[in-house]
Amino acid sequence: RKPTASSQVALLVQALQNGDSVMLDQALQVQDAHVVSATVARLPVTAVLPFLQAVLHRIQGKPARVATLASWLRALLSTHAAYLMSCSQLLPLLTPLYQLIDERLGVFKPLLKLVGRMQMLQAQIASQAAASQQDGAPSSDPLRTYDEAAEERAAEEEEEEGEEEFDEEEGEEDDDDDDSDLDDLDDDDDDEFDDL
């Protein structure tokens, strides 16, 4: 059953008089712009300031609820602007809201710049991809990739080969030394025979 403005007014007034936050939250769940504006327009003047305080209290407690409460706040401030401007309590009530809005706007500008840059980057990537498809050129995959595991395996294999070569060279040198020792002995024997 769709809520009507008259039922919403009765619910809001009763919730404000009894201090029933559950009932007030139930009334604030309505997001139909027509129902919200009609409800706020029918709200008694005596309930305007308490209702504004209740809405602001919820916004300060959970800033994420601004999106759902913004329609109620906008309707309340625009419909009852003349009455609210005559209230001396209005400025202290709205100061935290001003601060919240300023904080959000402070983050919004850098965020907007970032979104713009991201969109520009995405557009460039999309145009490059489209151009490469039209030209029939290969995709812009990297020409070479680095595989750390493969590099380590290759280095280990090189080390093993180097050790095998080193062992073979040492063996050859030992053989050469043995040959030179034998040559020296032969020379000594020849010298002894010459002396005889």
Tab-separated table of C-alpha atoms in Angstrom:
chain	number	residue	atom	x	y	z
A	1	ARG	CA	0.000	0.000	0.000
A	2	LYS	CA	1.446	3.322	-1.120
A	3	PRO	CA	1.788	5.904	1.664
A	4	THR	CA	-0.164	9.152	1.319
A	5	ALA	CA	0.752	12.634	2.480
A	6	SER	CA	-1.954	12.691	5.141
A	7	SER	CA	-0.852	9.355	6.628
A	8	GLN	CA	2.783	10.460	6.561
A	9	VAL	CA	1.980	13.749	8.348
A	10	ALA	CA	0.110	11.892	11.094
A	11	LEU	CA	3.005	9.434	11.421
A	12	LEU	CA	5.628	12.201	11.572
A	13	VAL	CA	3.751	14.310	14.127
A	14	GLN	CA	3.082	11.299	16.351
A	15	ALA	CA	6.734	10.169	16.116
A	16	LEU	CA	8.010	13.669	16.998
A	17	GLN	CA	5.610	14.059	19.939
A	18	ASN	CA	6.432	10.623	21.376
A	19	GLY	CA	10.141	10.779	20.536
A	20	ASP	CA	9.767	7.473	18.678
A	21	SER	CA	12.849	7.201	16.459
A	22	VAL	CA	11.758	3.875	14.918
A	23	MET	CA	8.465	5.388	13.733
A	24	LEU	CA	10.283	8.479	12.459
A	25	ASP	CA	12.771	6.327	10.507
A	26	GLN	CA	9.835	4.442	9.024
A	27	ALA	CA	8.292	7.714	7.840
A	28	LEU	CA	11.622	8.917	6.412
A	29	GLN	CA	11.987	5.789	4.278
A	30	VAL	CA	9.467	7.212	1.817
A	31	GLN	CA	11.345	8.626	-1.202
A	32	ASP	CA	8.486	9.546	-3.544
A	33	ALA	CA	9.135	13.226	-4.317
A	34	HIS	CA	5.425	14.086	-4.575
A	35	VAL	CA	4.585	12.430	-1.220
A	36	VAL	CA	7.598	14.032	0.477
A	37	SER	CA	6.782	17.565	-0.696
A	38	ALA	CA	3.059	17.180	0.097
A	39	THR	CA	3.860	15.782	3.577
A	40	VAL	CA	6.258	18.622	4.404
A	41	ALA	CA	3.762	21.209	3.128
A	42	ARG	CA	1.059	19.826	5.491
A	43	LEU	CA	3.386	19.654	8.482
A	44	PRO	CA	2.231	21.943	11.341
A	45	VAL	CA	4.549	24.900	12.026
A	46	THR	CA	5.151	23.666	15.571
A	47	ALA	CA	6.591	20.424	14.183
A	48	VAL	CA	8.906	22.064	11.608
A	49	LEU	CA	11.861	22.815	13.906
A	50	PRO	CA	11.748	19.466	15.779
A	51	PHE	CA	11.520	17.660	12.432
A	52	LEU	CA	14.508	19.608	11.088
A	53	GLN	CA	16.486	18.739	14.231
A	54	ALA	CA	15.592	15.035	13.853
A	55	VAL	CA	16.670	14.956	10.200
A	56	LEU	CA	19.943	16.810	10.912
A	57	HIS	CA	20.665	14.507	13.859
A	58	ARG	CA	20.360	11.481	11.567
A	59	ILE	CA	22.601	13.069	8.930
A	60	GLN	CA	25.302	13.869	11.505
A	61	GLY	CA	25.110	10.375	13.006
A	62	LYS	CA	25.402	8.604	9.662
A	63	PRO	CA	26.592	10.885	6.834
A	64	ALA	CA	25.956	8.052	4.365
A	65	ARG	CA	22.216	8.645	4.883
A	66	VAL	CA	22.422	12.073	3.251
A	67	ALA	CA	21.277	10.569	-0.049
A	68	THR	CA	18.038	9.227	1.445
A	69	LEU	CA	17.358	12.239	3.679
A	70	ALA	CA	18.259	14.941	1.133
A	71	SER	CA	14.794	15.007	-0.421
A	72	TRP	CA	13.172	15.546	3.008
A	73	LEU	CA	15.690	18.231	3.968
A	74	ARG	CA	15.363	20.056	0.644
A	75	ALA	CA	11.556	20.043	0.834
A	76	LEU	CA	11.604	21.211	4.463
A	77	LEU	CA	14.050	24.081	3.875
A	78	SER	CA	12.304	25.323	0.723
A	79	THR	CA	8.707	24.973	1.934
A	80	HIS	CA	9.216	26.494	5.396
A	81	ALA	CA	12.028	28.943	4.531
A	82	ALA	CA	10.140	32.016	5.829
A	83	TYR	CA	9.476	30.434	9.231
A	84	LEU	CA	12.984	28.969	9.554
A	85	MET	CA	14.657	32.324	8.795
A	86	SER	CA	12.828	33.830	11.772
A	87	CYS	CA	14.226	31.147	14.120
A	88	SER	CA	17.341	32.188	16.015
A	89	GLN	CA	18.293	28.523	16.483
A	90	LEU	CA	18.597	27.891	12.749
A	91	LEU	CA	22.266	28.875	12.291
A	92	PRO	CA	23.644	26.647	15.091
A	93	LEU	CA	21.467	23.803	13.750
A	94	LEU	CA	22.716	24.145	10.180
A	95	THR	CA	26.430	24.700	10.991
A	96	PRO	CA	27.281	20.954	11.136
A	97	LEU	CA	25.433	20.493	7.834
A	98	TYR	CA	27.495	23.285	6.247
A	99	GLN	CA	30.681	21.623	7.509
A	100	LEU	CA	29.620	18.249	6.137
A	101	ILE	CA	28.843	19.769	2.740
A	102	ASP	CA	32.199	21.619	2.680
A	103	GLU	CA	34.065	18.392	3.511
A	104	ARG	CA	32.280	16.560	0.724
A	105	LEU	CA	32.960	19.365	-1.758
A	106	GLY	CA	36.644	19.408	-0.752
A	107	VAL	CA	36.926	15.742	-1.738
A	108	PHE	CA	34.654	16.132	-4.764
A	109	LYS	CA	36.936	18.393	-6.844
A	110	PRO	CA	40.034	16.124	-6.750
A	111	LEU	CA	37.781	13.113	-7.290
A	112	LEU	CA	36.197	14.779	-10.308
A	113	LYS	CA	39.670	15.478	-11.764
A	114	LEU	CA	40.645	11.851	-11.221
A	115	VAL	CA	37.469	10.620	-12.928
A	116	GLY	CA	38.177	12.906	-15.897
A	117	ARG	CA	41.733	11.608	-16.239
A	118	MET	CA	40.577	8.002	-16.004
A	119	GLN	CA	37.977	8.594	-18.721
A	120	MET	CA	40.603	10.197	-20.957
A	121	LEU	CA	42.966	7.257	-20.401
A	122	GLN	CA	40.211	4.739	-21.185
A	123	ALA	CA	39.331	6.650	-24.361
A	124	GLN	CA	42.975	6.591	-25.501
A	125	ILE	CA	43.254	2.847	-24.855
A	126	ALA	CA	40.013	2.201	-26.738
A	127	SER	CA	41.109	4.334	-29.722
A	128	GLN	CA	44.509	2.600	-29.878
A	129	ALA	CA	42.823	-0.812	-29.804
A	130	ALA	CA	40.394	0.250	-32.555
A	131	ALA	CA	43.234	1.648	-34.694
A	132	SER	CA	45.296	-1.529	-34.364
A	133	GLN	CA	42.298	-3.664	-35.363
A	134	GLN	CA	41.627	-1.511	-38.436
A	135	ASP	CA	45.257	-1.573	-39.552
A	136	GLY	CA	45.433	-5.300	-39.059
A	137	ALA	CA	48.505	-4.710	-36.983
A	138	PRO	CA	49.354	-7.201	-34.259
A	139	SER	CA	48.090	-6.423	-30.820
A	140	SER	CA	50.207	-4.291	-28.558
A	141	ASP	CA	51.483	-7.252	-26.543
A	142	PRO	CA	54.923	-6.745	-25.025
A	143	LEU	CA	57.841	-7.720	-27.251
A	144	ARG	CA	59.567	-9.516	-24.421
A	145	THR	CA	58.436	-10.714	-21.040
A	146	TYR	CA	60.604	-11.543	-18.066
A	147	ASP	CA	60.103	-14.970	-16.492
A	148	GLU	CA	62.087	-15.098	-13.283
A	149	ALA	CA	61.795	-18.882	-12.888
A	150	ALA	CA	63.097	-19.501	-16.420
A	151	GLU	CA	65.979	-17.080	-15.842
A	152	GLU	CA	66.945	-18.894	-12.625
A	153	ARG	CA	66.850	-22.291	-14.373
A	154	ALA	CA	69.067	-20.974	-17.183
A	155	ALA	CA	71.544	-19.548	-14.667
A	156	GLU	CA	71.703	-22.890	-12.794
A	157	GLU	CA	72.295	-24.782	-16.056
A	158	GLU	CA	75.103	-22.380	-16.988
A	159	GLU	CA	76.700	-22.885	-13.582
A	160	GLU	CA	76.522	-26.671	-13.939
A	161	GLU	CA	78.056	-26.528	-17.429
A	162	GLY	CA	80.789	-24.230	-16.161
A	163	GLU	CA	81.630	-26.643	-13.326
A	164	GLU	CA	81.788	-29.602	-15.760
A	165	GLU	CA	84.140	-27.685	-18.087
A	166	PHE	CA	86.292	-26.663	-15.126
A	167	ASP	CA	86.547	-30.298	-13.977
A	168	GLU	CA	87.542	-31.411	-17.511
A	169	GLU	CA	90.195	-28.675	-17.765
A	170	GLU	CA	91.675	-29.676	-14.397
A	171	GLY	CA	91.851	-33.296	-15.547
A	172	GLU	CA	93.662	-32.277	-18.738
A	173	GLU	CA	96.146	-30.158	-16.782
A	174	ASP	CA	96.882	-33.103	-14.463
A	175	ASP	CA	97.558	-35.312	-17.494
A	176	ASP	CA	99.889	-32.669	-18.926
A	177	ASP	CA	101.781	-32.477	-15.618
A	178	ASP	CA	102.200	-36.260	-15.561
A	179	ASP	CA	103.532	-36.218	-19.143
A	180	SER	CA	106.001	-33.445	-18.371
A	181	ASP	CA	107.262	-35.379	-15.294
A	182	LEU	CA	107.836	-38.458	-17.448
A	183	ASP	CA	109.702	-36.390	-20.050
A	184	ASP	CA	111.924	-34.992	-17.304
A	185	LEU	CA	112.742	-38.550	-16.107
A	186	ASP	CA	113.544	-39.665	-19.640
A	187	ASP	CA	115.866	-36.698	-20.084
A	188	ASP	CA	117.634	-37.548	-16.808
A	189	ASP	CA	118.085	-41.177	-17.897
A	190	ASP	CA	119.510	-40.065	-21.241
A	191	ASP	CA	121.975	-37.795	-19.466
A	192	GLU	CA	123.133	-40.687	-17.262
A	193	PHE	CA	123.704	-42.932	-20.296
A	194	ASP	CA	125.690	-40.198	-21.981
A	195	ASP	CA	127.919	-39.928	-18.947
A	196	LEU	CA	128.744	-43.646	-19.094
